[in-house]
XYZ file of C-alpha atoms in Angstrom:
640
model
C 112.746 67.155 91.840
C 113.373 68.870 88.507
C 115.495 72.017 88.617
C 115.251 74.733 86.015
C 116.872 78.113 85.403
C 114.577 80.877 84.262
C 115.026 84.477 83.248
C 111.329 85.208 83.286
C 110.165 88.001 85.525
C 107.429 87.205 88.026
C 105.754 90.112 89.746
C 103.210 89.950 92.565
C 99.600 90.658 91.720
C 98.176 93.926 92.954
C 96.532 94.046 96.351
C 93.143 95.013 94.850
C 93.278 91.969 92.563
C 92.913 89.556 95.481
C 89.981 89.281 97.892
C 90.321 87.085 100.944
C 88.081 85.288 103.405
C 88.786 82.437 105.786
C 91.963 82.608 107.889
C 93.461 85.737 106.376
C 90.103 87.406 106.023
C 89.679 87.310 109.802
C 93.103 88.861 110.331
C 92.378 91.559 107.779
C 89.097 92.327 109.521
C 90.995 92.785 112.790
C 93.258 95.346 111.135
C 90.356 97.103 109.442
C 88.212 97.158 112.578
C 90.908 98.058 115.104
C 94.550 98.292 114.092
C 94.405 100.888 111.320
C 92.668 103.464 113.495
C 94.715 102.463 116.540
C 97.913 103.210 114.633
C 96.772 106.731 113.794
C 95.471 107.420 117.286
C 98.777 106.450 118.865
C 100.817 108.376 116.299
C 98.777 111.441 117.212
C 99.253 110.817 120.924
C 103.015 110.619 120.371
C 103.009 114.052 118.729
C 103.713 112.978 115.151
C 101.099 115.190 113.503
C 102.310 118.268 115.325
C 105.782 117.489 114.021
C 104.715 117.803 110.362
C 102.254 120.695 110.775
C 104.034 123.855 109.667
C 101.196 125.966 111.093
C 102.239 124.895 114.586
C 105.527 125.612 116.344
C 108.123 122.897 115.980
C 107.814 120.414 118.842
C 111.598 120.235 119.085
C 113.187 117.182 120.626
C 110.390 115.137 122.216
C 112.327 111.864 122.529
C 115.867 112.471 123.896
C 118.969 112.176 121.733
C 120.653 108.796 122.284
C 124.409 107.941 122.479
C 124.465 107.211 118.736
C 123.661 110.853 118.053
C 120.058 110.364 117.032
C 116.611 109.643 118.400
C 113.734 107.380 117.427
C 111.816 110.603 116.819
C 113.826 110.847 113.596
C 111.833 107.840 112.336
C 108.373 109.343 112.818
C 107.853 109.897 109.090
C 108.288 106.148 108.581
C 105.666 105.349 111.211
C 103.164 107.684 109.582
C 104.061 106.260 106.177
C 103.439 102.665 107.223
C 100.204 103.704 108.931
C 98.957 105.390 105.745
C 99.967 102.293 103.783
C 97.965 100.121 106.187
C 94.948 102.383 105.797
C 95.285 102.227 102.019
C 95.231 98.441 101.956
C 92.414 98.286 104.505
C 90.197 100.480 102.307
C 90.042 97.700 99.697
C 88.361 95.452 102.211
C 86.331 97.949 104.193
C 85.682 101.452 102.841
C 86.046 103.854 105.760
C 85.403 107.514 104.855
C 86.400 108.737 108.313
C 89.751 106.935 108.280
C 90.382 107.970 104.683
C 89.704 111.596 105.586
C 92.234 111.378 108.417
C 94.831 110.005 106.014
C 93.993 112.764 103.518
C 94.596 115.367 106.218
C 98.041 113.923 106.991
C 98.893 113.906 103.304
C 97.853 117.556 103.092
C 100.322 118.319 105.881
C 103.133 116.580 104.005
C 102.339 118.497 100.827
C 102.505 121.739 102.780
C 105.713 120.644 104.539
C 107.576 119.847 101.311
C 110.342 122.267 100.304
C 110.404 123.799 96.834
C 113.307 121.541 95.843
C 111.221 118.467 96.726
C 112.798 117.562 100.071
C 110.450 116.382 102.814
C 111.409 115.126 106.273
C 109.826 116.370 109.483
C 112.978 116.138 111.600
C 115.377 117.767 109.158
C 112.966 120.517 108.253
C 111.492 121.259 111.670
C 114.106 120.281 114.255
C 117.585 120.102 112.702
C 117.392 121.675 109.236
C 121.131 122.375 109.278
C 121.841 118.624 109.471
C 120.209 117.603 106.181
C 122.256 114.916 104.348
C 125.135 115.144 106.854
C 124.853 111.718 108.508
C 123.274 109.160 106.201
C 124.830 106.387 108.259
C 122.717 107.043 111.354
C 119.899 109.464 110.674
C 117.429 107.514 108.516
C 116.555 110.259 106.002
C 116.300 107.930 103.011
C 114.682 105.231 105.153
C 111.861 107.609 106.056
C 111.551 108.657 102.416
C 111.216 105.025 101.409
C 108.319 104.351 103.745
C 106.537 107.483 102.563
C 107.064 106.310 98.955
C 105.537 102.934 99.719
C 102.598 104.690 101.376
C 102.206 106.982 98.359
C 102.074 104.073 95.919
C 99.610 102.119 98.071
C 97.351 105.111 98.679
C 97.265 106.027 94.999
C 96.404 102.482 94.028
C 93.708 102.235 96.699
C 92.029 105.620 96.253
C 93.199 107.031 92.931
C 94.416 110.116 94.807
C 97.787 111.347 93.557
C 98.716 113.982 96.115
C 101.138 111.925 98.208
C 102.386 110.141 95.089
C 103.229 113.474 93.482
C 104.948 114.634 96.677
C 107.173 111.573 96.647
C 107.813 111.773 92.909
C 109.135 115.290 93.460
C 111.285 114.013 96.329
C 112.614 111.133 94.237
C 113.417 113.511 91.376
C 115.316 115.679 93.858
C 117.235 112.607 95.095
C 118.368 111.910 91.538
C 119.996 115.345 91.559
C 121.534 114.871 95.019
C 122.996 111.363 94.628
C 125.497 110.232 92.052
C 129.077 110.653 90.931
C 128.652 114.022 89.259
C 130.096 117.267 90.517
C 128.528 118.254 93.818
C 126.640 114.967 94.152
C 126.814 112.505 97.058
C 128.009 108.970 96.220
C 126.100 107.746 99.280
C 123.303 105.551 100.535
C 121.268 105.117 103.699
C 122.560 103.426 106.845
C 119.117 101.832 107.230
C 118.123 100.286 103.923
C 114.540 100.644 102.719
C 114.465 103.264 99.995
C 115.853 100.731 97.505
C 112.748 98.545 97.462
C 110.481 101.608 97.692
C 112.003 103.131 94.562
C 111.256 99.900 92.704
C 107.601 100.220 93.701
C 107.636 103.849 92.547
C 109.176 102.831 89.219
C 106.591 100.115 88.671
C 103.629 102.396 89.332
C 104.959 105.329 87.289
C 106.696 103.375 84.536
C 109.784 105.569 85.076
C 113.031 103.624 84.785
C 114.990 106.480 86.395
C 113.717 105.367 89.793
C 114.932 101.832 89.151
C 118.294 103.294 88.221
C 118.461 105.238 91.489
C 117.602 102.107 93.467
C 120.332 100.239 91.599
C 122.783 103.065 92.351
C 122.135 102.751 96.087
C 122.587 98.964 95.884
C 125.746 99.183 93.783
C 127.429 101.847 95.940
C 126.940 100.099 99.249
C 130.230 99.032 100.842
C 132.499 100.310 98.082
C 135.846 101.922 98.844
C 136.695 104.655 99.518
C 133.957 104.153 102.060
C 131.233 106.763 101.916
C 130.425 106.615 105.639
C 134.082 107.245 106.523
C 134.368 110.184 104.148
C 131.027 111.538 105.329
C 132.080 111.462 108.980
C 135.370 113.249 108.247
C 133.566 115.865 106.173
C 131.118 116.381 109.042
C 133.865 116.728 111.671
C 133.066 113.386 113.325
C 135.485 110.617 114.242
C 134.615 107.890 111.685
C 135.585 105.175 114.187
C 133.306 106.502 116.911
C 129.767 105.230 116.500
C 127.557 102.979 118.530
C 128.127 99.632 116.754
C 131.677 100.449 115.548
C 131.360 98.204 112.505
C 129.920 98.752 109.063
C 128.580 95.195 109.249
C 125.734 96.648 111.340
C 124.264 98.180 108.183
C 125.631 95.585 105.727
C 128.030 98.229 104.340
C 131.270 96.396 105.175
C 131.866 95.254 101.601
C 130.157 95.548 98.203
C 126.862 93.682 98.183
C 127.868 91.270 95.423
C 130.783 90.107 97.575
C 128.704 89.477 100.693
C 128.170 85.848 101.641
C 127.389 86.033 105.380
C 124.300 87.590 106.922
C 125.475 90.094 109.531
C 124.386 93.144 111.464
C 120.954 94.598 112.129
C 118.328 92.068 111.044
C 115.702 94.442 109.651
C 118.269 96.424 107.680
C 119.617 93.214 106.173
C 116.172 92.017 105.098
C 115.307 95.345 103.479
C 118.640 95.417 101.637
C 118.238 91.880 100.316
C 114.657 92.694 99.273
C 115.899 95.657 97.250
C 118.713 93.580 95.776
C 116.241 90.882 94.738
C 113.978 93.437 93.083
C 116.910 94.845 91.137
C 118.019 91.314 90.203
C 114.533 90.689 88.775
C 114.212 93.992 86.929
C 117.710 93.879 85.412
C 118.038 90.065 85.157
C 121.207 90.512 87.210
C 122.682 87.077 87.914
C 125.521 88.583 89.977
C 123.023 89.871 92.535
C 121.071 86.621 92.477
C 124.249 84.631 93.112
C 125.061 86.712 96.188
C 121.473 86.504 97.411
C 121.379 82.715 97.084
C 124.518 82.416 99.208
C 123.110 84.823 101.807
C 119.820 82.895 101.829
C 121.568 79.621 102.591
C 123.681 81.303 105.270
C 120.591 82.627 107.031
C 118.303 79.636 106.773
C 120.842 76.937 107.643
C 122.729 78.687 110.444
C 120.894 81.724 111.819
C 117.111 81.278 111.751
C 114.728 80.168 114.486
C 112.241 77.387 113.754
C 109.594 80.123 113.797
C 111.272 82.056 110.997
C 112.355 84.577 113.607
C 115.760 86.123 112.958
C 118.207 88.280 114.890
C 118.663 86.704 118.344
C 120.302 89.671 120.098
C 118.811 92.848 121.536
C 122.235 94.520 121.665
C 122.344 95.046 117.909
C 118.774 94.006 117.073
C 120.430 91.462 114.877
C 122.764 88.600 114.228
C 125.504 87.180 116.458
C 127.312 83.879 115.878
C 126.275 80.880 113.834
C 123.853 78.574 115.669
C 123.357 81.113 118.493
C 119.603 80.845 118.967
C 118.601 81.372 122.615
C 114.908 80.913 123.278
C 113.943 82.891 126.372
C 116.005 85.933 125.366
C 115.303 85.718 121.638
C 114.915 89.167 120.145
C 113.473 87.961 116.817
C 111.932 91.344 116.080
C 108.550 91.270 114.387
C 109.866 93.669 111.733
C 112.716 91.287 110.955
C 110.365 88.422 110.111
C 108.178 90.818 108.137
C 111.347 91.730 106.259
C 112.150 88.052 105.681
C 108.707 87.665 104.100
C 109.511 90.643 101.863
C 112.852 89.137 100.840
C 111.487 85.646 100.229
C 108.675 87.045 98.112
C 111.142 88.961 95.964
C 113.399 85.929 95.562
C 110.426 84.421 93.741
C 110.647 87.190 91.164
C 112.896 85.078 88.942
C 110.687 82.022 89.079
C 108.754 79.849 91.573
C 111.033 77.968 93.960
C 109.714 76.424 97.141
C 112.942 76.906 99.093
C 111.967 80.587 99.187
C 108.202 80.182 99.402
C 108.388 77.617 102.217
C 110.444 80.015 104.327
C 108.172 82.907 103.390
C 105.254 80.921 104.764
C 107.159 79.836 107.868
C 108.228 83.396 108.690
C 104.789 84.776 107.910
C 102.775 82.503 110.176
C 105.268 82.027 112.994
C 107.717 84.945 112.934
C 105.649 87.929 111.850
C 102.020 87.176 112.742
C 102.669 86.762 116.500
C 103.358 90.508 116.516
C 99.615 91.211 116.308
C 96.924 90.135 118.761
C 93.761 88.573 117.372
C 91.772 91.724 118.211
C 94.333 93.888 116.411
C 94.944 96.164 119.394
C 98.200 95.016 121.020
C 101.611 94.021 119.701
C 104.873 92.167 120.190
C 108.171 93.843 119.288
C 110.376 90.874 120.204
C 109.264 87.254 119.972
C 110.900 84.791 122.395
C 110.289 81.068 122.068
C 110.066 80.607 125.821
C 108.510 82.754 128.524
C 108.301 82.440 132.283
C 105.047 84.399 132.121
C 106.401 87.939 132.083
C 106.443 88.634 128.344
C 103.257 90.238 127.048
C 101.976 92.341 124.206
C 102.101 96.108 124.658
C 99.920 98.988 123.557
C 102.737 101.137 122.108
C 106.510 101.415 122.022
C 109.086 104.218 121.953
C 110.141 102.814 118.564
C 106.748 101.814 117.128
C 107.982 100.305 113.868
C 106.473 96.843 114.321
C 102.715 97.534 114.658
C 102.273 99.218 111.259
C 104.721 96.791 109.658
C 102.747 93.673 110.550
C 99.493 95.522 109.851
C 100.510 96.517 106.320
C 101.696 92.965 105.655
C 98.421 91.423 106.809
C 96.310 93.819 104.757
C 98.405 93.247 101.619
C 98.890 89.498 102.023
C 97.037 88.707 98.801
C 99.919 90.116 96.783
C 102.263 87.602 98.430
C 99.986 84.657 97.691
C 100.042 84.969 93.913
C 102.437 86.147 91.203
C 102.366 86.177 87.419
C 104.744 86.193 84.472
C 103.719 86.660 80.843
C 102.479 83.094 80.479
C 102.375 81.641 83.978
C 100.497 82.031 87.254
C 102.210 80.941 90.464
C 100.400 80.175 93.716
C 102.888 80.663 96.551
C 100.582 80.631 99.584
C 97.268 78.997 100.299
C 94.174 80.591 101.756
C 90.509 81.165 100.941
C 90.621 83.809 98.221
C 89.771 84.965 94.721
C 92.470 86.424 92.450
C 92.361 88.087 89.028
C 95.159 88.033 86.454
C 95.752 89.714 83.091
C 98.218 87.655 81.065
C 100.347 88.764 78.120
C 98.250 86.700 75.672
C 95.221 88.818 76.549
C 93.599 86.252 78.796
C 91.718 87.421 81.852
C 91.895 84.708 84.483
C 89.943 84.448 87.732
C 91.311 81.877 90.154
C 89.109 80.973 93.105
C 90.686 79.138 96.020
C 88.455 77.334 98.528
C 90.162 76.004 101.633
C 90.263 75.996 105.409
C 94.061 76.173 105.279
C 96.149 76.199 107.472
C 93.804 74.220 109.725
C 93.028 71.709 106.951
C 95.150 70.640 103.986
C 92.501 70.365 101.272
C 92.796 73.201 98.721
C 90.406 73.468 95.776
C 90.799 75.801 92.786
C 88.325 76.880 90.166
C 89.569 78.501 86.952
C 87.414 81.256 85.525
C 87.903 82.220 81.850
C 85.897 83.992 79.148
C 87.552 81.807 76.511
C 89.904 78.849 76.402
C 93.481 79.883 77.118
C 96.909 78.250 77.239
C 99.181 79.140 80.121
C 101.037 77.473 82.983
C 99.696 77.221 86.512
C 102.259 76.416 89.210
C 101.139 75.252 92.656
C 103.629 75.011 95.503
C 104.004 71.645 97.205
C 105.626 72.421 100.569
C 108.577 70.247 101.490
C 106.712 69.074 104.567
C 103.664 67.914 102.539
C 104.788 64.296 102.096
C 102.254 62.378 100.017
C 100.572 65.429 98.471
C 98.014 64.597 95.785
C 96.407 66.581 92.974
C 93.488 66.070 90.595
C 92.218 68.125 87.653
C 88.503 67.737 86.973
C 88.624 64.550 89.045
C 91.541 62.973 87.170
C 94.664 62.215 89.170
C 97.862 64.083 88.308
C 101.274 62.514 88.855
C 102.697 65.180 91.171
C 106.301 63.963 90.966
C 106.465 64.113 87.162
C 105.230 67.714 87.100
C 107.356 68.992 89.962
C 109.652 71.897 89.050
C 111.570 73.551 91.902
C 108.942 72.296 94.338
C 105.924 73.491 92.314
C 103.525 71.348 90.326
C 103.761 73.108 86.957
C 100.750 72.484 84.737
C 101.014 73.944 81.245
C 97.885 73.261 79.207
C 94.871 74.749 77.560
C 92.502 75.733 80.318
C 88.728 75.894 80.086
C 86.305 77.947 82.126
C 85.220 75.932 85.141
C 88.271 73.684 85.333
C 88.743 72.454 88.886
C 91.855 71.369 90.726
C 91.962 69.619 94.088
C 95.266 69.709 95.964
C 95.632 67.811 99.207
C 98.520 68.678 101.520
C 98.788 66.214 104.440
C 99.042 68.047 107.761
C 100.738 65.357 109.797
C 102.107 66.466 113.154
C 105.876 66.336 112.834
C 108.769 66.785 115.245
C 111.497 69.327 114.598
C 114.985 68.741 115.975
C 117.619 71.462 115.864
C 121.134 71.041 114.540
C 123.163 69.794 117.547
C 125.294 72.932 117.202
C 122.308 74.912 118.520
C 123.263 74.386 122.148
C 120.043 75.881 123.502
C 117.939 73.140 121.867
C 120.018 70.062 122.710
C 117.678 67.357 124.019
C 114.644 69.353 122.919
C 111.984 68.990 120.248
C 109.470 71.360 118.700
C 106.207 70.495 116.971
C 104.894 71.662 113.619
C 101.657 70.926 111.823
C 101.533 72.134 108.254
C 103.149 75.583 108.195
C 102.513 76.234 111.878
C 104.870 75.980 114.839
C 103.083 74.897 118.011
C 103.781 75.805 121.632
C 102.567 74.880 125.097
C 100.960 77.531 127.294
C 100.346 77.571 131.023
C 96.635 78.310 130.494
C 96.240 74.798 129.022
C 98.943 72.834 130.843
C 99.599 74.465 134.188
C 103.008 75.670 135.340
C 106.425 74.041 134.903
C 106.170 73.496 131.158
C 109.771 72.351 131.095
C 108.585 69.191 132.876
C 106.811 68.045 129.693
C 108.667 65.223 127.903
C 107.652 64.375 124.351
C 107.982 60.710 123.266
C 110.564 59.877 120.597
C 107.846 58.304 118.480
C 104.930 60.718 118.334
C 101.662 59.073 119.359
C 98.543 59.833 117.355
C 97.314 63.247 118.367
C 93.810 64.542 118.820
C 92.815 67.924 117.467
C 90.364 70.440 118.881
C 88.943 73.637 117.445
C 89.337 76.611 119.773
C 86.544 79.120 119.362
C 88.269 81.728 121.513
C 91.275 81.692 119.162
C 89.558 82.327 115.828
C 88.799 78.658 115.253
C 92.438 77.589 115.622
C 93.274 73.908 115.771
C 94.904 72.767 119.010
C 96.778 69.471 119.294
C 96.517 67.169 122.322
C 99.409 64.721 122.719
C 100.131 61.922 125.165
C 103.389 62.823 126.931
C 105.383 62.061 130.028
C 105.660 64.690 132.692
C 108.250 65.050 135.417
C 106.641 65.099 138.865
C 108.309 67.592 141.177
C 105.693 67.348 143.923
C 107.850 64.935 145.968
C 111.233 66.517 145.132
C 111.551 68.004 148.584
C 113.704 70.979 149.545
C 117.116 70.110 147.980
C 118.166 72.148 144.979
C 120.124 69.138 143.694
C 119.938 65.395 144.303
C 121.279 62.146 142.892
C 118.019 60.902 141.357
C 116.027 62.612 138.603
C 112.378 63.452 139.020
C 109.903 60.639 138.486
C 107.799 60.697 135.354
C 104.132 59.994 134.893
C 101.865 59.803 131.872
C 100.057 63.001 131.058
C 98.391 64.854 128.226
C 99.721 68.150 126.885
C 97.924 70.653 124.706
C 99.821 72.576 122.054
C 98.455 75.649 120.286
C 99.764 77.627 117.306
C 102.669 79.780 118.414
C 101.349 82.857 116.632
C 98.366 82.869 118.990
C 100.168 82.695 122.324
C 99.429 85.365 124.949
C 95.967 85.982 123.535
C 94.281 84.377 126.536
C 95.318 84.278 130.191
C 98.929 85.314 130.832
C 101.387 82.626 131.801
C 104.345 80.510 130.786
C 104.972 79.520 127.168
C 107.365 77.000 125.629
C 108.167 75.964 122.044
C 111.099 73.584 122.587
C 110.053 70.854 125.046
C 112.126 68.000 126.428
C 112.587 65.080 124.063
C 112.626 61.548 125.410
C 115.791 59.628 124.535
C-alpha cells in the first residue's frame, strides 16, 4: 500500500450538504420523530429550563453536591446545548415548527441570562455566582460553554438565526480577555475538555482566527508547569492533593500534550482533547501535535480498545485502566466515549485520507456509539457491556444525561463524517445511501450520489454530477477487512492495488457528468481473536461481517449462551433479513453446543459437558436489547 505525506487540509462537508436515505436515513428518522423531542421533554422534567429562566427563582441545588465538590447539575447547560444541536440537525431532514419554536424559546432564555460582560452559565449565575472561574479542574464551566457554542453554530447553519451564535460570540470574546498570560488573566484550561473543538467550529463559521488562537492556547497550556490546577487550588484555599481521582492523568493534564504518548484517564475527556488537538494540527499544519496524536492513536487502538470500538473499561474513573484490561460483562465503554472516538478519528482525517483512522471511525460508530440509541429513538444505553446475564437494559433517562443527546447529534449529523473535501480532492470515508454536494477551489460544483444497501450489502455505486467537465481527485476508502475489493468506472475495471494510497483508491482524472463508479466490498463473515494478553477473551472468538460486530441473544438462542462453541474453521453461514430490526441482516451458523441437561447436581466434575451440533443466530451488536430482554454475548467459546 502506497504511503504519502500531505499538508493539505481536509474539512468535513456541511451537514446540509448531505441528504441520506437507507440505513442512516432510518436512524435519522428515529431521532427526528422521537429523540429530539424526547430530549427536550426530559430536560424540562429535570428542571433545566427553570434553571436558566431569570424570571423564576433560582432552583438552587436540585442534584446533591458529590464528594468531588460538584454535581451533575453543573452540566445542565451542556445537555441543553447538545439537545439544541440535535434539533438543529434534525430540522434539515424534517422541518418541525413546534420543535424549532421550543428551541427558540430556550435560546431567548440564554440571551436574557447572559451577563453584560458576555458570561453565561446557569449554575455560576444562578446557584453559585461567587464561584465563577475558581475551580476549572472540576466544575465544567468551559465544557458547558463549548457545547453551547457547538449548538450555536449548528442552529445558525440550520435556521439562519444568529441569536445563540451572537450570545456565544460574546462569551468567546469575553474568554479571550479572561484567559492568557497578561496581567490579571488566567493561564488555565478546563478539567473536562470540549471547548477546544467548539472554538474551532466557531472560528470556521465566523472566519475569526482569534477563536482558533484561543483553542490553541487551551491545548498548549494543558499540563505545563507550574501546574495551573495546583496554583488554582492553592489560590482558592483548597488542598491541591485532595480531589476525587488524585491524579492529573484523569483529565489528561499530567504533562504537556505534545509529550503525551499513553492514553490515560477519563475516556470522554481524552477523546475531546485529542479531537481539539487534531483540529488545531489541521488548521496550523502542526506536525508536533500530529506526531503526539499518532502515538496516542496507536496506544489506544492496539492496547485499550474493545472490538466494538468501545473504550474506557472502568466505571470507577469512567475511563482507562491497564493495557489489555478489557472485561466484557462489566465493560463501561460509555456511549459518549465512542462518540468521542468518532469525533477524534474524523479529525485525524483532516490532514489527508488514511484508512487506519476511517476504519476505526466506522467500527466505533456502528458498534460503540450506535448501541446507545434504541431503534425507536426513545431509550438509551450509557454503558455498553459485551456480555449480559439479562439484567442490562436501556433506560429512559439518567442523572447524568450526557449520552442521549450525544448519540442523537452524531446520528443527525452523520453526513458530515461520511465525506470531506480539500481544494482539489473529495474523500469518501463512510458508505451509505446518500447524496452530497461539494464546491471545489477550481469552481467546480460536484454532486456525488451514492446508491447502496450498506452495511447489509457490500455493493456501492456512485454517480458523479457536474455542470461541466472538471479535474479533481476522488478517494474511496477500501476497508482493511474488504479483501478482494473491486472497482469499475463506467464499466471498466480499475486496478485497485495500483491506485491505493493510505488505504484509499485515489482517482485523479477529468470527470464528466454522469460518470459512474461501482465499488464492491466483500462482506465475508470473519472471526476476530483478541491478543492473548486480553485475559478475558482467551479461548474466545467474536464475529464481524463488514463493519459490524455480531452478538448472540437469548431471544434467538435460548439461555446459557456461553455453551455455544464456534468451529475453528467457520462453516458457510446463512443470512436472514429481520423486519423487526429495521431490515438488519442476521447470520445463522452451524456450531457445537455444550449440553448441560445431564450434568446433574455437582458444581464440579472430572468430565466436561458433552457437545452436540446446533445452530446459533448472531445479530448486529448495535441492535441488541431491542426485542425481548435476555442474555447477550459477543465473545463465544472457540473450538481448539
